[in-house]
mmCIF file with all atom_site columns, C-alpha atoms in Angstrom:
data_model
loop_
_atom_site.group_PDB
_atom_site.id
_atom_site.type_symbol
_atom_site.label_atom_id
_atom_site.label_alt_id
_atom_site.label_comp_id
_atom_site.label_asym_id
_atom_site.label_entity_id
_atom_site.label_seq_id
_atom_site.pdbx_PDB_ins_code
_atom_site.Cartn_x
_atom_site.Cartn_y
_atom_site.Cartn_z
_atom_site.occupancy
_atom_site.B_iso_or_equiv
_atom_site.pdbx_formal_charge
_atom_site.auth_seq_id
_atom_site.auth_comp_id
_atom_site.auth_asym_id
_atom_site.auth_atom_id
_atom_site.pdbx_PDB_model_num
ATOM 1   C CA . ILE A 1 1   ? -7.912  -5.244  -3.294  1.00 85.00 ? 1049 ILE A CA 1
ATOM 2   C CA . GLU A 1 2   ? -10.179 -3.960  -0.556  1.00 87.00 ? 1050 GLU A CA 1
ATOM 3   C CA . ASN A 1 3   ? -11.808 -5.960  2.223   1.00 87.00 ? 1051 ASN A CA 1
ATOM 4   C CA . ASP A 1 4   ? -14.356 -3.327  3.285   1.00 88.00 ? 1052 ASP A CA 1
ATOM 5   C CA . PRO A 1 5   ? -17.507 -3.694  1.113   1.00 89.00 ? 1053 PRO A CA 1
ATOM 6   C CA . GLN A 1 6   ? -18.443 0.003   1.160   1.00 91.00 ? 1054 GLN A CA 1
ATOM 7   C CA . ALA A 1 7   ? -14.911 1.137   0.349   1.00 86.00 ? 1055 ALA A CA 1
ATOM 8   C CA . ALA A 1 8   ? -14.660 -1.443  -2.458  1.00 86.00 ? 1056 ALA A CA 1
ATOM 9   C CA . ASP A 1 9   ? -17.955 -0.245  -3.975  1.00 87.00 ? 1057 ASP A CA 1
ATOM 10  C CA . LEU A 1 10  ? -16.825 3.386   -3.838  1.00 88.00 ? 1058 LEU A CA 1
ATOM 11  C CA . LEU A 1 11  ? -13.449 2.548   -5.358  1.00 86.00 ? 1059 LEU A CA 1
ATOM 12  C CA . ASN A 1 12  ? -15.115 0.557   -8.148  1.00 82.00 ? 1060 ASN A CA 1
ATOM 13  C CA . CYS A 1 13  ? -17.348 3.551   -8.941  1.00 85.00 ? 1061 CYS A CA 1
ATOM 14  C CA . LEU A 1 14  ? -14.228 5.686   -9.258  1.00 84.00 ? 1062 LEU A CA 1
ATOM 15  C CA . ALA A 1 15  ? -12.550 2.972   -11.341 1.00 80.00 ? 1063 ALA A CA 1
ATOM 16  C CA . ASP A 1 16  ? -15.540 2.898   -13.685 1.00 80.00 ? 1064 ASP A CA 1
ATOM 17  C CA . ARG A 1 17  ? -15.154 6.637   -14.284 1.00 78.00 ? 1065 ARG A CA 1
ATOM 18  C CA . VAL A 1 18  ? -11.450 6.211   -15.033 1.00 77.00 ? 1066 VAL A CA 1
ATOM 19  C CA . ASN A 1 19  ? -12.088 3.225   -17.303 1.00 75.00 ? 1067 ASN A CA 1
ATOM 20  C CA . LYS A 1 20  ? -14.564 5.239   -19.393 1.00 77.00 ? 1068 LYS A CA 1
ATOM 21  C CA . LYS A 1 21  ? -11.876 7.850   -20.111 1.00 76.00 ? 1069 LYS A CA 1
ATOM 22  C CA . HIS A 1 22  ? -8.946  5.500   -20.760 1.00 74.00 ? 1070 HIS A CA 1
ATOM 23  C CA . GLU A 1 23  ? -8.700  2.336   -22.802 1.00 69.00 ? 1071 GLU A CA 1
ATOM 24  C CA . ASP A 1 24  ? -5.724  0.854   -20.967 1.00 65.00 ? 1072 ASP A CA 1
ATOM 25  C CA . PRO A 1 25  ? -5.169  -0.073  -18.224 1.00 63.00 ? 1073 PRO A CA 1
ATOM 26  C CA . LYS A 1 26  ? -8.536  -1.170  -16.929 1.00 73.00 ? 1074 LYS A CA 1
ATOM 27  C CA . MET A 1 27  ? -8.976  -0.577  -13.227 1.00 74.00 ? 1075 MET A CA 1
ATOM 28  C CA . GLN A 1 28  ? -10.893 -2.928  -10.974 1.00 76.00 ? 1076 GLN A CA 1
ATOM 29  C CA . VAL A 1 29  ? -11.129 -3.358  -7.226  1.00 81.00 ? 1077 VAL A CA 1
ATOM 30  C CA . ASP A 1 30  ? -11.351 -6.909  -5.920  1.00 82.00 ? 1078 ASP A CA 1
ATOM 31  C CA . ARG A 1 31  ? -13.365 -7.203  -2.715  1.00 87.00 ? 1079 ARG A CA 1
ATOM 32  C CA . ARG A 1 32  ? -11.542 -9.690  -0.489  1.00 88.00 ? 1080 ARG A CA 1
ATOM 33  C CA . ASP A 1 33  ? -8.976  -10.044 2.251   1.00 90.00 ? 1081 ASP A CA 1
ATOM 34  C CA . PHE A 1 34  ? -5.590  -8.919  0.978   1.00 89.00 ? 1082 PHE A CA 1
ATOM 35  C CA . PHE A 1 35  ? -3.751  -11.777 2.693   1.00 92.00 ? 1083 PHE A CA 1
ATOM 36  C CA . ASP A 1 36  ? -5.945  -14.315 0.896   1.00 93.00 ? 1084 ASP A CA 1
ATOM 37  C CA . VAL A 1 37  ? -4.493  -13.106 -2.405  1.00 92.00 ? 1085 VAL A CA 1
ATOM 38  C CA . SER A 1 38  ? -1.323  -14.645 -3.783  1.00 93.00 ? 1086 SER A CA 1
ATOM 39  C CA . PRO A 1 39  ? 1.009   -12.766 -6.128  1.00 92.00 ? 1087 PRO A CA 1
ATOM 40  C CA . SER A 1 40  ? 0.580   -15.728 -8.485  1.00 91.00 ? 1088 SER A CA 1
ATOM 41  C CA . SER A 1 41  ? -3.046  -14.564 -8.940  1.00 89.00 ? 1089 SER A CA 1
ATOM 42  C CA . TYR A 1 42  ? -1.596  -11.592 -10.841 1.00 87.00 ? 1090 TYR A CA 1
ATOM 43  C CA . PRO A 1 43  ? 1.399   -13.040 -12.718 1.00 90.00 ? 1091 PRO A CA 1
ATOM 44  C CA . GLU A 1 44  ? 2.024   -9.806  -14.674 1.00 90.00 ? 1092 GLU A CA 1
ATOM 45  C CA . GLY A 1 45  ? 2.254   -7.849  -11.424 1.00 90.00 ? 1093 GLY A CA 1
ATOM 46  C CA . PHE A 1 46  ? 1.325   -4.198  -11.053 1.00 90.00 ? 1094 PHE A CA 1
ATOM 47  C CA . SER A 1 47  ? 3.175   -1.084  -12.100 1.00 92.00 ? 1095 SER A CA 1
ATOM 48  C CA . ALA A 1 48  ? 1.649   0.805   -9.161  1.00 91.00 ? 1096 ALA A CA 1
ATOM 49  C CA . VAL A 1 49  ? 0.390   -0.255  -5.758  1.00 93.00 ? 1097 VAL A CA 1
ATOM 50  C CA . LEU A 1 50  ? -1.272  2.408   -3.611  1.00 92.00 ? 1098 LEU A CA 1
ATOM 51  C CA . MET A 1 51  ? -2.227  1.553   -0.059  1.00 93.00 ? 1099 MET A CA 1
ATOM 52  C CA . ASN A 1 52  ? -3.296  2.768   3.344   1.00 91.00 ? 1100 ASN A CA 1
ATOM 53  C CA . PRO A 1 53  ? -2.883  -0.345  5.507   1.00 92.00 ? 1101 PRO A CA 1
ATOM 54  C CA . PRO A 1 54  ? -4.108  -0.667  9.099   1.00 89.00 ? 1102 PRO A CA 1
ATOM 55  C CA . PHE A 1 55  ? -1.550  0.579   11.635  1.00 87.00 ? 1103 PHE A CA 1
ATOM 56  C CA . SER A 1 56  ? -2.456  -1.336  14.801  1.00 85.00 ? 1104 SER A CA 1
ATOM 57  C CA . ASN A 1 57  ? -0.081  -4.059  15.996  1.00 87.00 ? 1105 ASN A CA 1
ATOM 58  C CA . ALA A 1 58  ? 2.369   -3.207  13.199  1.00 88.00 ? 1106 ALA A CA 1
ATOM 59  C CA . GLN A 1 59  ? -0.035  -4.666  10.622  1.00 92.00 ? 1107 GLN A CA 1
ATOM 60  C CA . GLU A 1 60  ? 1.161   -2.000  8.209   1.00 94.00 ? 1108 GLU A CA 1
ATOM 61  C CA . VAL A 1 61  ? 4.540   -3.701  7.962   1.00 95.00 ? 1109 VAL A CA 1
ATOM 62  C CA . GLU A 1 62  ? 3.046   -7.062  6.993   1.00 95.00 ? 1110 GLU A CA 1
ATOM 63  C CA . HIS A 1 63  ? 0.722   -5.397  4.474   1.00 95.00 ? 1111 HIS A CA 1
ATOM 64  C CA . VAL A 1 64  ? 3.505   -3.488  2.726   1.00 97.00 ? 1112 VAL A CA 1
ATOM 65  C CA . LEU A 1 65  ? 5.818   -6.495  2.617   1.00 97.00 ? 1113 LEU A CA 1
ATOM 66  C CA . HIS A 1 66  ? 3.024   -8.594  1.099   1.00 96.00 ? 1114 HIS A CA 1
ATOM 67  C CA . ALA A 1 67  ? 2.088   -5.836  -1.370  1.00 96.00 ? 1115 ALA A CA 1
ATOM 68  C CA . TRP A 1 68  ? 5.717   -5.562  -2.484  1.00 97.00 ? 1116 TRP A CA 1
ATOM 69  C CA . GLU A 1 69  ? 5.420   -9.068  -3.937  1.00 96.00 ? 1117 GLU A CA 1
ATOM 70  C CA . PHE A 1 70  ? 2.847   -7.726  -6.428  1.00 95.00 ? 1118 PHE A CA 1
ATOM 71  C CA . VAL A 1 71  ? 4.994   -4.859  -7.750  1.00 97.00 ? 1119 VAL A CA 1
ATOM 72  C CA . LYS A 1 72  ? 6.543   -5.668  -11.109 1.00 95.00 ? 1120 LYS A CA 1
ATOM 73  C CA . PRO A 1 73  ? 10.057  -4.550  -12.078 1.00 95.00 ? 1121 PRO A CA 1
ATOM 74  C CA . GLY A 1 74  ? 10.052  -0.834  -12.749 1.00 96.00 ? 1122 GLY A CA 1
ATOM 75  C CA . GLY A 1 75  ? 6.922   -0.439  -10.630 1.00 96.00 ? 1123 GLY A CA 1
ATOM 76  C CA . ARG A 1 76  ? 6.236   1.634   -7.545  1.00 97.00 ? 1124 ARG A CA 1
ATOM 77  C CA . LEU A 1 77  ? 4.575   1.083   -4.177  1.00 97.00 ? 1125 LEU A CA 1
ATOM 78  C CA . VAL A 1 78  ? 3.194   4.074   -2.265  1.00 98.00 ? 1126 VAL A CA 1
ATOM 79  C CA . ALA A 1 79  ? 1.853   3.561   1.249   1.00 97.00 ? 1127 ALA A CA 1
ATOM 80  C CA . ILE A 1 80  ? 0.463   5.787   3.967   1.00 96.00 ? 1128 ILE A CA 1
ATOM 81  C CA . MET A 1 81  ? 1.960   4.446   7.194   1.00 95.00 ? 1129 MET A CA 1
ATOM 82  C CA . SER A 1 82  ? 2.285   5.517   10.808  1.00 93.00 ? 1130 SER A CA 1
ATOM 83  C CA . ASN A 1 83  ? 5.385   7.515   11.615  1.00 93.00 ? 1131 ASN A CA 1
ATOM 84  C CA . ALA A 1 84  ? 6.551   4.514   13.667  1.00 92.00 ? 1132 ALA A CA 1
ATOM 85  C CA . VAL A 1 85  ? 8.442   3.370   10.580  1.00 92.00 ? 1133 VAL A CA 1
ATOM 86  C CA . MET A 1 86  ? 10.790  6.324   11.138  1.00 92.00 ? 1134 MET A CA 1
ATOM 87  C CA . TYR A 1 87  ? 11.753  5.658   14.748  1.00 91.00 ? 1135 TYR A CA 1
ATOM 88  C CA . ARG A 1 88  ? 10.871  2.165   15.959  1.00 90.00 ? 1136 ARG A CA 1
ATOM 89  C CA . ASP A 1 89  ? 13.861  -0.153  15.699  1.00 86.00 ? 1137 ASP A CA 1
ATOM 90  C CA . THR A 1 90  ? 12.746  -3.429  17.237  1.00 87.00 ? 1138 THR A CA 1
ATOM 91  C CA . GLY A 1 91  ? 10.820  -6.482  16.062  1.00 87.00 ? 1139 GLY A CA 1
ATOM 92  C CA . ARG A 1 92  ? 8.962   -6.111  12.780  1.00 90.00 ? 1140 ARG A CA 1
ATOM 93  C CA . TYR A 1 93  ? 10.029  -2.496  12.440  1.00 92.00 ? 1141 TYR A CA 1
ATOM 94  C CA . LYS A 1 94  ? 13.723  -3.392  12.551  1.00 92.00 ? 1142 LYS A CA 1
ATOM 95  C CA . VAL A 1 95  ? 13.347  -5.873  9.703   1.00 92.00 ? 1143 VAL A CA 1
ATOM 96  C CA . PHE A 1 96  ? 11.160  -3.381  7.859   1.00 95.00 ? 1144 PHE A CA 1
ATOM 97  C CA . ALA A 1 97  ? 13.730  -0.581  8.232   1.00 94.00 ? 1145 ALA A CA 1
ATOM 98  C CA . GLU A 1 98  ? 16.327  -2.861  6.649   1.00 94.00 ? 1146 GLU A CA 1
ATOM 99  C CA . PHE A 1 99  ? 13.903  -3.642  3.798   1.00 96.00 ? 1147 PHE A CA 1
ATOM 100 C CA . LEU A 1 100 ? 13.262  0.076   3.214   1.00 96.00 ? 1148 LEU A CA 1
ATOM 101 C CA . LYS A 1 101 ? 16.971  0.876   3.183   1.00 95.00 ? 1149 LYS A CA 1
ATOM 102 C CA . ARG A 1 102 ? 17.801  -2.035  0.872   1.00 95.00 ? 1150 ARG A CA 1
ATOM 103 C CA . ASN A 1 103 ? 15.167  -0.841  -1.618  1.00 96.00 ? 1151 ASN A CA 1
ATOM 104 C CA . GLY A 1 104 ? 15.995  2.877   -1.462  1.00 96.00 ? 1152 GLY A CA 1
ATOM 105 C CA . ALA A 1 105 ? 12.633  3.909   -0.031  1.00 97.00 ? 1153 ALA A CA 1
ATOM 106 C CA . GLU A 1 106 ? 11.752  7.563   0.344   1.00 97.00 ? 1154 GLU A CA 1
ATOM 107 C CA . ILE A 1 107 ? 9.803   8.569   3.448   1.00 97.00 ? 1155 ILE A CA 1
ATOM 108 C CA . SER A 1 108 ? 8.123   11.937  3.845   1.00 97.00 ? 1156 SER A CA 1
ATOM 109 C CA . LYS A 1 109 ? 6.098   13.200  6.794   1.00 96.00 ? 1157 LYS A CA 1
ATOM 110 C CA . ASN A 1 110 ? 2.468   14.044  6.185   1.00 94.00 ? 1158 ASN A CA 1
ATOM 111 C CA . PRO A 1 111 ? 0.897   17.119  7.802   1.00 92.00 ? 1159 PRO A CA 1
ATOM 112 C CA . SER A 1 112 ? -0.101  16.645  11.448  1.00 91.00 ? 1160 SER A CA 1
ATOM 113 C CA . ALA A 1 113 ? -3.694  15.531  11.981  1.00 85.00 ? 1161 ALA A CA 1
ATOM 114 C CA . SER A 1 114 ? -4.053  14.465  8.330   1.00 87.00 ? 1162 SER A CA 1
ATOM 115 C CA . PHE A 1 115 ? -6.596  11.839  9.354   1.00 84.00 ? 1163 PHE A CA 1
ATOM 116 C CA . LYS A 1 116 ? -8.409  13.815  12.077  1.00 85.00 ? 1164 LYS A CA 1
ATOM 117 C CA . GLU A 1 117 ? -11.642 13.733  10.032  1.00 85.00 ? 1165 GLU A CA 1
ATOM 118 C CA . SER A 1 118 ? -11.407 9.931   10.085  1.00 80.00 ? 1166 SER A CA 1
ATOM 119 C CA . GLY A 1 119 ? -11.264 9.956   13.880  1.00 79.00 ? 1167 GLY A CA 1
ATOM 120 C CA . THR A 1 120 ? -7.535  9.513   14.452  1.00 82.00 ? 1168 THR A CA 1
ATOM 121 C CA . ASN A 1 121 ? -4.649  11.808  15.225  1.00 84.00 ? 1169 ASN A CA 1
ATOM 122 C CA . VAL A 1 122 ? -1.991  9.261   14.324  1.00 88.00 ? 1170 VAL A CA 1
ATOM 123 C CA . GLU A 1 123 ? 1.008   10.955  12.753  1.00 92.00 ? 1171 GLU A CA 1
ATOM 124 C CA . THR A 1 124 ? 1.618   9.508   9.315   1.00 94.00 ? 1172 THR A CA 1
ATOM 125 C CA . VAL A 1 125 ? 4.227   9.335   6.598   1.00 96.00 ? 1173 VAL A CA 1
ATOM 126 C CA . THR A 1 126 ? 4.143   8.499   2.918   1.00 97.00 ? 1174 THR A CA 1
ATOM 127 C CA . VAL A 1 127 ? 6.512   5.723   1.917   1.00 97.00 ? 1175 VAL A CA 1
ATOM 128 C CA . VAL A 1 128 ? 7.535   5.405   -1.734  1.00 98.00 ? 1176 VAL A CA 1
ATOM 129 C CA . ILE A 1 129 ? 9.461   2.350   -2.919  1.00 98.00 ? 1177 ILE A CA 1
ATOM 130 C CA . ASN A 1 130 ? 10.532  1.804   -6.510  1.00 97.00 ? 1178 ASN A CA 1
ATOM 131 C CA . ARG A 1 131 ? 11.313  -1.697  -7.736  1.00 96.00 ? 1179 ARG A CA 1
ATOM 132 C CA . GLU A 1 132 ? 14.355  -1.790  -9.967  1.00 92.00 ? 1180 GLU A CA 1
ATOM 133 C CA . LYS A 1 133 ? 13.890  -2.795  -13.572 1.00 90.00 ? 1181 LYS A CA 1
ATOM 134 C CA . VAL A 1 134 ? 15.324  -6.154  -14.488 1.00 80.00 ? 1182 VAL A CA 1
#
């Protein structure tokens, strides 16, 4: 699910290449606002959710929490997030830290200036969360 039209088109081109090589699963990128999508739209859920949510105003926390609702049992969520998730302990980040701990998340630092080419020097981490099988 990608809101940016150019990014969605690029991702769908990549998905088309993958789909030509593999019969299952079929990849598709839906172009719309992520928060307009309900987990009930995808009742089977997803075995993998990969994301790079916006960081400003702690939006990343809301995005990951919403995305978690789409991960099926035995699935995995991987998100690029600001390193704020490692040290902020108030407001949304406090609740998020508890969520990460409860779900056994793994957090690893990304190299400094990983997104310099994109115009930002925000320090980032990769967060991996596995949903337990039922």
